[in-house]
Coordinates of C-alpha atoms in Angstrom, one line a residue:
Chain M
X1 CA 0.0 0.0 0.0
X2 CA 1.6 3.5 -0.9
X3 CA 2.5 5.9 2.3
X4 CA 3.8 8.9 2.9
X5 CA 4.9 9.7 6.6
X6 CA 5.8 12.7 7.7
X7 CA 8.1 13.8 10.8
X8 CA 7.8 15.3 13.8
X9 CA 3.8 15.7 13.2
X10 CA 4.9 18.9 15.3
X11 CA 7.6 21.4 15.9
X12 CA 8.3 24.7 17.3
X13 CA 10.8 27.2 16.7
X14 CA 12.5 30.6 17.5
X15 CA 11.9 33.3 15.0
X16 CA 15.3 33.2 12.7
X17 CA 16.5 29.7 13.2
X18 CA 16.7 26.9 11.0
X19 CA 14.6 23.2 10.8
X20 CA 14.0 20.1 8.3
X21 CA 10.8 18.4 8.2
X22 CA 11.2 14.7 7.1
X23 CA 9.0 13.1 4.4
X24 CA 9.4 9.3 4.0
X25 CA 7.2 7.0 1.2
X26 CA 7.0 3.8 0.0
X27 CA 4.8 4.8 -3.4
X28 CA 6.4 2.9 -6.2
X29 CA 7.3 3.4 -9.8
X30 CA 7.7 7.2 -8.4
X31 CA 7.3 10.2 -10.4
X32 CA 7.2 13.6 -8.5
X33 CA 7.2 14.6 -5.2
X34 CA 5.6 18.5 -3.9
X35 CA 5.9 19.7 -0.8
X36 CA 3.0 22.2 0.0
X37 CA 2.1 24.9 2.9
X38 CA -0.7 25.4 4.5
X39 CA -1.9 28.4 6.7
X40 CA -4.6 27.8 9.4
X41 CA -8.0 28.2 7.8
X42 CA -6.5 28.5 3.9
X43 CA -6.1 25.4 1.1
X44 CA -2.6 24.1 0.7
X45 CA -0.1 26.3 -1.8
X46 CA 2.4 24.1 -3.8
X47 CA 6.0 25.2 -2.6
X48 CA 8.2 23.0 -4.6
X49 CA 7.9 20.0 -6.9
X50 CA 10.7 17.6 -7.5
X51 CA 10.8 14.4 -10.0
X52 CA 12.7 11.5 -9.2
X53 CA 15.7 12.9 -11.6
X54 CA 15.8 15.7 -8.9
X55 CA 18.1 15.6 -5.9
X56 CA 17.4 19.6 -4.6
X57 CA 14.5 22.3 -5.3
X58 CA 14.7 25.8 -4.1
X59 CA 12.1 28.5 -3.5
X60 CA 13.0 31.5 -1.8
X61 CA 14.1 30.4 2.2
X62 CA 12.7 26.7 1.2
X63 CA 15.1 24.1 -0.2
X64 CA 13.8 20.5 -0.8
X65 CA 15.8 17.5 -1.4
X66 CA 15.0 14.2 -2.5
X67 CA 16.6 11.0 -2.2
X68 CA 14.7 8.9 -4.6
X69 CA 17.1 5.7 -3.7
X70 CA 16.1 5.7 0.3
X71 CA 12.3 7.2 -0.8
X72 CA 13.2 10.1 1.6
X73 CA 12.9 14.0 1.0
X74 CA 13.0 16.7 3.2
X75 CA 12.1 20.3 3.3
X76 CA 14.8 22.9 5.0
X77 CA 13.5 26.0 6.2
X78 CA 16.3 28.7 6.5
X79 CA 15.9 31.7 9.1
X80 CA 12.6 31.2 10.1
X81 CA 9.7 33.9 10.3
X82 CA 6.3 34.1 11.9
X83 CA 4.7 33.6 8.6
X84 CA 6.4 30.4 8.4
X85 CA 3.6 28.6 10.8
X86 CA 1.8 26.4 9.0
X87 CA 0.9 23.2 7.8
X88 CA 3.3 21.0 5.6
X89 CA 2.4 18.8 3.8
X90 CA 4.3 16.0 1.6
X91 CA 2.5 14.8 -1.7
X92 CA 4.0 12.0 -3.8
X93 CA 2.7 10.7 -7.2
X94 CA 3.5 7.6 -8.8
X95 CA 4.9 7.0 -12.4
X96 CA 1.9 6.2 -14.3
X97 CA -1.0 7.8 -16.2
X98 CA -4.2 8.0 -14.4
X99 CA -5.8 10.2 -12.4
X100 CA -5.9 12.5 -9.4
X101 CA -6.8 9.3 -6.7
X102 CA -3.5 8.1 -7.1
X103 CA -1.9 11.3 -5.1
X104 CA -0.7 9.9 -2.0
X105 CA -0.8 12.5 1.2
X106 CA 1.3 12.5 4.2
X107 CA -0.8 14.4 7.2
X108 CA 1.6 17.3 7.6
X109 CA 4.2 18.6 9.8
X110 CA 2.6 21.8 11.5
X111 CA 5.3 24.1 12.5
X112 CA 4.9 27.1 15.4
X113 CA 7.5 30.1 14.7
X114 CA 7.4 31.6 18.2
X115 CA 9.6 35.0 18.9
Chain A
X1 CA -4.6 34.1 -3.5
X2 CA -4.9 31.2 -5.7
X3 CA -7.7 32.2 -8.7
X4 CA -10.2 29.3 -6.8
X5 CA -12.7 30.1 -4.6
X6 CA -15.4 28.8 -1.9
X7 CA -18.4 30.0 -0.1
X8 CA -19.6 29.6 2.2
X9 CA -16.1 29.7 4.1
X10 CA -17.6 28.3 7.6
X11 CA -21.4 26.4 7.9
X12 CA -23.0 24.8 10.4
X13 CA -26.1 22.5 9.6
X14 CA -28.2 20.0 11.6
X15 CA -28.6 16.4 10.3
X16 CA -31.5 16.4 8.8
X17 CA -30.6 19.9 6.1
X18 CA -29.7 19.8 3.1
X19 CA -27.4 22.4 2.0
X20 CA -24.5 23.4 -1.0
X21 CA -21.3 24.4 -1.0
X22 CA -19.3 26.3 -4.3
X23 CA -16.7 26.7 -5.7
X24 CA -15.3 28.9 -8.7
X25 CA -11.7 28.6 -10.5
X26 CA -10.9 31.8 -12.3
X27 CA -7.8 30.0 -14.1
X28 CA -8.9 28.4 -17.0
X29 CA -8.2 25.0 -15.8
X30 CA -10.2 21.8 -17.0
X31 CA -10.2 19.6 -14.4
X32 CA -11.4 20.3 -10.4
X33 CA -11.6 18.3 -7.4
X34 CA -13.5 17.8 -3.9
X35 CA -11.1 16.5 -1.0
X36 CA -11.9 15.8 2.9
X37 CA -9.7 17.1 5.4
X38 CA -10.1 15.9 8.8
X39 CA -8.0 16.3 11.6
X40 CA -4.4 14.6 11.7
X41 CA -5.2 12.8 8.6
X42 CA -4.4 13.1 5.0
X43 CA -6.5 14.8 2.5
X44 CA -9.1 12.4 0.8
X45 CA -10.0 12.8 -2.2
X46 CA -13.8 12.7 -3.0
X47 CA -14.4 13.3 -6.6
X48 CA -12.7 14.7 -9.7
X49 CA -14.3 16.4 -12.9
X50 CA -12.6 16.3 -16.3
X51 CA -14.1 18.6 -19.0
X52 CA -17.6 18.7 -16.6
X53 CA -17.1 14.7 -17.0
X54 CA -16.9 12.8 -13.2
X55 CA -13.9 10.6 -13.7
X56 CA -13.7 9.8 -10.1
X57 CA -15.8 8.6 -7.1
X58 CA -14.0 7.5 -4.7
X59 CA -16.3 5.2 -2.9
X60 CA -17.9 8.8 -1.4
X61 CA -21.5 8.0 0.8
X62 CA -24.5 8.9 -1.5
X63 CA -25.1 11.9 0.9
X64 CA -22.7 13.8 -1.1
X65 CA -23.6 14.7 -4.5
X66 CA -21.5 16.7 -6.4
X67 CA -22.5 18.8 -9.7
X68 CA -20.4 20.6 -12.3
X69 CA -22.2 22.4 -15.0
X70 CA -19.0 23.6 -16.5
X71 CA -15.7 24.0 -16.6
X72 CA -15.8 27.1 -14.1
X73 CA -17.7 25.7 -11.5
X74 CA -17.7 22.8 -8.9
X75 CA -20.8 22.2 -6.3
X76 CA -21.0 19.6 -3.3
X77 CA -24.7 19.2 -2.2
X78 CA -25.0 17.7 1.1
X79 CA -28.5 16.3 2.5
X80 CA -28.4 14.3 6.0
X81 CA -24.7 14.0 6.6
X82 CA -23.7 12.8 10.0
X83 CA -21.1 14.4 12.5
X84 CA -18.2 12.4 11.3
X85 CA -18.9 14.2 8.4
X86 CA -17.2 17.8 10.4
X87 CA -14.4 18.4 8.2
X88 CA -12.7 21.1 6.4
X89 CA -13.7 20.4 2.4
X90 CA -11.2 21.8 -0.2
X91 CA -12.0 22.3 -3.7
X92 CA -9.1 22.0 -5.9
X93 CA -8.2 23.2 -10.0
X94 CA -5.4 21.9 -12.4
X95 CA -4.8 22.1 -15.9
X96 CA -6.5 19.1 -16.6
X97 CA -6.6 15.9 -15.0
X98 CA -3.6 15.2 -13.1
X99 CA -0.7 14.2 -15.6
X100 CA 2.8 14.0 -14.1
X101 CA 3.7 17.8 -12.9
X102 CA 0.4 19.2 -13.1
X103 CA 0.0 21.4 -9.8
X104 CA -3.7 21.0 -8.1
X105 CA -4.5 25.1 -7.2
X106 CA -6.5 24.9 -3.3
X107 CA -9.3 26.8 -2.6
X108 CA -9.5 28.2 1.2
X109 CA -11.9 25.3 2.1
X110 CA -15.1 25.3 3.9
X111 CA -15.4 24.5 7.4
X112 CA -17.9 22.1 8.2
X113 CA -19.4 21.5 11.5
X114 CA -22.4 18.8 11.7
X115 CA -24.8 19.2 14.5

């Protein structure tokens, strides 16, 4: 059966310092992998997308990195901000042509960036 | 914000109502999609529309209907749902039906609360 687990399932944080959130999975043939945010009371926004070619993705303070060998990625989170709290979640979709049920979801890592 | 939208954004109804929820892409997309999200789980994906054409049900209770009279727009009547039923519902928009990197666009959800 395909997974996706995610670790911690919580964290908290100083303002300005760094953490990685884990994303494990066991969906196989693998095609891509997103990492998405999501703010209390808002849908989930795609951060980063990765395919298994991929070893590192970069969006602003976010840098994902996938290790498609070990079926691990993680997302880095570089000098952390208040707006940072949120939701993230892992999303990995497997290497065939079908449709939208095949999306396997982790249930998120939700971050606190305290001062 | 994303181009998709959903009203009501919060709605409380007894058992025995029957009510609607919307949603509206303004991205020219083809395909859009219902998910489930309930607490510390992952998102579930109820149903997906494909050119106004249902492509998926994913085993979803007949208390949930859904409707999409075109490409634009997405409904989810609901008629004697049951308190397991609380749960934030997402309405989602891609390109067309997810192919490889297509990127699912969230709406902010409505929050459900079943009396």
């Amino acid at each position: 059966k395909n997974q996706v687990e995610q670790s911690p399932q919580s964290l908290i944080i100083l303002e300005g310092k760094n953490c990685t959130l884990q994303c494990n999975y066991t969906v196989s043939p693998f095609s891509n992998l997103r990492w998405y945010k999501q703010d209390t009371g808002r849908g989930p926004v795609s951060l980063t997308i990765m395919t298994f070619s991929e070893n590192t993705k970069s969006n602003g303070r976010y840098t994902a990195t996938l290790d498609a060998d070990t079926k691990q990625s993680s997302l880095h989170i570089t000098a952390s901000q208040l707006s940072d709290s949120a939701s993230y979640i892992c999303v990995v979709s497997p290497r065939i042509t079908g449709t939208a049920s095949k999306l396997t979801f982790g249930t998120g890592t939700r971050l606190q960036v305290t001062l | 914000e994303t181009g998709v939208t959903q009203t009501p954004r919060h709605l409380v109804m007894g058992m025995t109502n029957k009510k609607s929820l919307k949603c509206e892409q303004h991205l020219g997309h083809n395909a859009m999609y219902w998910y489930k999200q309930s607490a510390k789980k992952p998102l579930e994906l109820m149903f997906v529309y494909n050119f106004k054409e249902q492509t998926e049900n994913n085993s979803v209770p007949s208390r949930f209907s859904p409707e999409c009279p075109n490409s634009s727009h997405l409904f989810l009547h609901l008629h004697t749902l049951q308190p397991e039923d609380s749960a934030l519902y997402l309405c989602a928009s891609s390109q067309d039906e997810w192919e490889g990197t297509d990127t699912q666009y969230f709406g902010p959800g409505t929050r459900l609360t079943v009396l």
